Amino acid sequence: MTINVATGVARILKQEGIKWVSTFPVCHVNNALGQEGVPMVMMRDDRYAVALADAYSRINAGNPIGVCTFQGGVNAAGLQVAYAGMAQAFEDGSPVLCITDGVPIGATENSQFDVTSSMKSVSKWYGYVDKPERLPEFMRRAFTMLRSGSPGPVVLAIPDPTGLYDETADPYIPVKGWKSAPNPEDVTKAIELLLNAKDPLIYAGEGVIYAGASAELKSFAEMANAPVISTLKAKGAFPENHPLFVGVRGDQVDHYLEKSDLILAIGSSLSPGRFSHGIPNAVNKTIIHCTVDELHVNKSYPTAAALIGDARFSLQALEKELSDKTSGNGRALGNVVAEVKTARDSAMAQYREVMASTDKPINPYRVYAGLMEVLDPNKSFVTHESGNTRDQLSTVYETLVPRGFLGWGNVSSLGFSLAATIAAKISFPEKHCIAVTGEAGLGYMLGNLEVALREKLGITVVHVSNGGFAGYGPGFWGDGHDPFTYKVTGNDEIDMSNVIGALGYHTERVTEPSEVGPALKRALAANDSGQPAYIEFICSQYPIYGRWVGR
Ligand SMILES: Cc1ncc(C[n+]2csc(CCOP(=O)(O)OP(=O)(O)O)c2C)c(N)n1
Ligand SMILES: [Mg+2]
């Protein structure tokens, strides 16, 4: 049967198990999506259209893939704004499919902005569907890249959505995605090194979550009897109440990164970024690097052994080799668990104190303690914003299941938490889904708050309202790093709970520490009836949190 390209896109997406697409209009495939019965979630700007699909891919570890559409072509206004979302997805390695209008043949070289080079700079692949009959080939390639190897965004540009092709000439068959296991020689070498180490440390990255390898990580760590730290993006890959869990950041993490003589990194690029640890004194440590992407091996540190392949297969192979070499006993027990507990208890003492604070304005840690009290860790989703909410939550918020918390941002673009929370609620309607933000993140989200109302998504935005960019200006911590640009109109002049309440959110403004828990419970009750909530906690600026080591 002869169909047009836009219809072909819609039908192939359905074959690929895509249940909905996020968008901001116009994109020339959107009407076909509507006609073919693919629901669209319309965000209020193009960056959020990308961010919603990006977050959906992250939260579901690419199964299913998040898909978005935005305006491109000669009139690439949408694409120019979507670029910010694309750059963020690319930076963090999120497997999101972005469909846009291609510049039609005969219309190239007429604009200043170059769609092709811009999209190539923020994608794993940019495919320009130059002939209608090539659509099945391009969709196959796109889904192959989205489901195999190192994750990252893929862009398909459709220059002629009305072009016709014969659907039966090259019938579309959904793409499985392929994984590979590491070279057995490298596994033997890694376990040899591990058994020779005195103080090995496991460094778990987000690849563990993409590989669905949390159970394997736990059982390997137990057999290796090695402490575990998780990266920000992998927070929750390892259960944080486990006796071998050290932390994401904090003095206890500093201690273990310094002290370890061997680092076994799994599912991490080991890139010392803005929001990750460097490895202190790396040349004097043995580094075993398990990654799907060979581009990261020997990137920042000399690598003693590398396992290239899927994190789950790597952990399975490592555990089997370790078991074989130790007659099933694993590494000697020693007092690893007791040491982890001592290090954690001593590092966390200062935070446990402020989590119980009765200060006014409310200490932000009191709000995080409230979230931990009120939420069921197995049935909730929490994410942070750029700013102190990231730094503080990643220091203290206890996560028990993968994606019970979404850590994000090799660089963290303000505003992503709202998209992440909407994506989480779409993914898990039965869970309580909460974004914790400061005023800067809130500023980015305001226009998009309407989406949760329209879609009847009972999410909660928790605002740590402290009147400015904490730590940027002078305070008890010193001068601050941006003293000329840290103040915004404060909560004494604007009542955001009124502003957002007028939209139709359940809102509260909370000044009493004792009201933190009860207010959160009322928000969740509103969420359970499909109403989104915004709770403004009048807080102090308290820029104290675990540091990133060795940068
Ligand atoms: C898109 C973008 N631009 C700029 C920044 C830099 N930035 C990071 S946090 C921040 C301000 C955070 O202040 P606030 O939201 O009030 O949070 P607080 O730290 O006070 O809790 C800024 C400007 C960023 N992360 N993302
Ligand atoms: Mg603030």
Tab-separated table of C-alpha atoms and ligand atoms in Angstrom, residues 47 275 368 385-392 411-415 437-442 444 463-472 485-486 488 541 543, ligand 1:
chain	number	residue	atom	x	y	z
A	47	ARG	CA	13.177	22.569	25.073
A	275	PHE	CA	29.141	17.169	39.086
A	368	TYR	CA	14.441	16.567	52.715
A	385	GLU	CA	17.180	20.847	40.364
A	386	SER	CA	20.411	22.524	39.503
A	387	GLY	CA	21.573	24.419	42.570
A	388	ASN	CA	21.634	23.432	46.204
A	389	THR	CA	18.750	20.976	45.899
A	390	ARG	CA	21.017	18.760	43.768
A	391	ASP	CA	23.953	19.094	46.117
A	392	GLN	CA	21.987	18.551	49.287
A	411	VAL	CA	26.186	19.759	33.437
A	412	SER	CA	22.781	20.513	34.919
A	413	SER	CA	20.497	22.700	32.845
A	414	LEU	CA	18.018	24.435	35.112
A	415	GLY	CA	14.392	23.403	34.741
A	437	THR	CA	13.617	23.101	43.071
A	438	GLY	CA	15.005	26.496	43.996
A	439	GLU	CA	13.871	29.815	42.497
A	440	ALA	CA	16.061	29.534	39.409
A	441	GLY	CA	14.644	26.139	38.378
A	442	LEU	CA	11.137	27.400	39.108
A	444	TYR	CA	12.361	27.958	33.908
A	463	HIS	CA	10.151	24.816	46.292
A	464	VAL	CA	13.016	25.454	48.671
A	465	SER	CA	12.247	29.157	48.682
A	466	ASN	CA	15.285	31.019	49.976
A	467	GLY	CA	15.041	34.302	48.067
A	468	GLY	CA	18.138	33.866	45.952
A	469	PHE	CA	20.848	31.642	44.602
A	470	ALA	CA	22.237	30.079	47.748
A	471	GLY	CA	25.981	30.313	48.067
A	472	TYR	CA	26.252	32.836	45.218
A	485	THR	CA	24.018	38.221	40.764
A	486	TYR	CA	22.476	36.213	43.551
A	488	VAL	CA	15.882	37.629	43.056
A	541	GLN	CA	20.183	29.696	52.505
A	543	PRO	CA	24.878	25.898	51.078
B	1	LIG	C1	20.409	26.656	32.119
B	1	LIG	C2	21.300	27.004	33.248
B	1	LIG	N1	21.825	28.243	33.360
B	1	LIG	C3	22.602	28.558	34.416
B	1	LIG	C4	22.907	27.627	35.372
B	1	LIG	C5	23.779	28.039	36.557
B	1	LIG	N2	23.082	27.875	37.838
B	1	LIG	C6	23.163	26.745	38.540
B	1	LIG	S1	22.294	26.782	39.965
B	1	LIG	C7	21.833	28.386	39.708
B	1	LIG	C8	21.022	29.126	40.718
B	1	LIG	C9	20.361	28.243	41.726
B	1	LIG	O1	19.617	28.996	42.635
B	1	LIG	P1	18.239	28.467	43.188
B	1	LIG	O2	17.441	27.871	42.106
B	1	LIG	O3	17.598	29.541	43.961
B	1	LIG	O4	18.663	27.250	44.118
B	1	LIG	P2	19.338	27.281	45.555
B	1	LIG	O5	20.758	26.883	45.322
B	1	LIG	O6	19.177	28.647	46.138
B	1	LIG	O7	18.589	26.241	46.334
B	1	LIG	C10	22.337	28.848	38.495
B	1	LIG	C11	22.137	30.200	37.976
B	1	LIG	C12	22.382	26.328	35.175
B	1	LIG	N3	22.632	25.313	35.999
B	1	LIG	N4	21.570	26.054	34.132
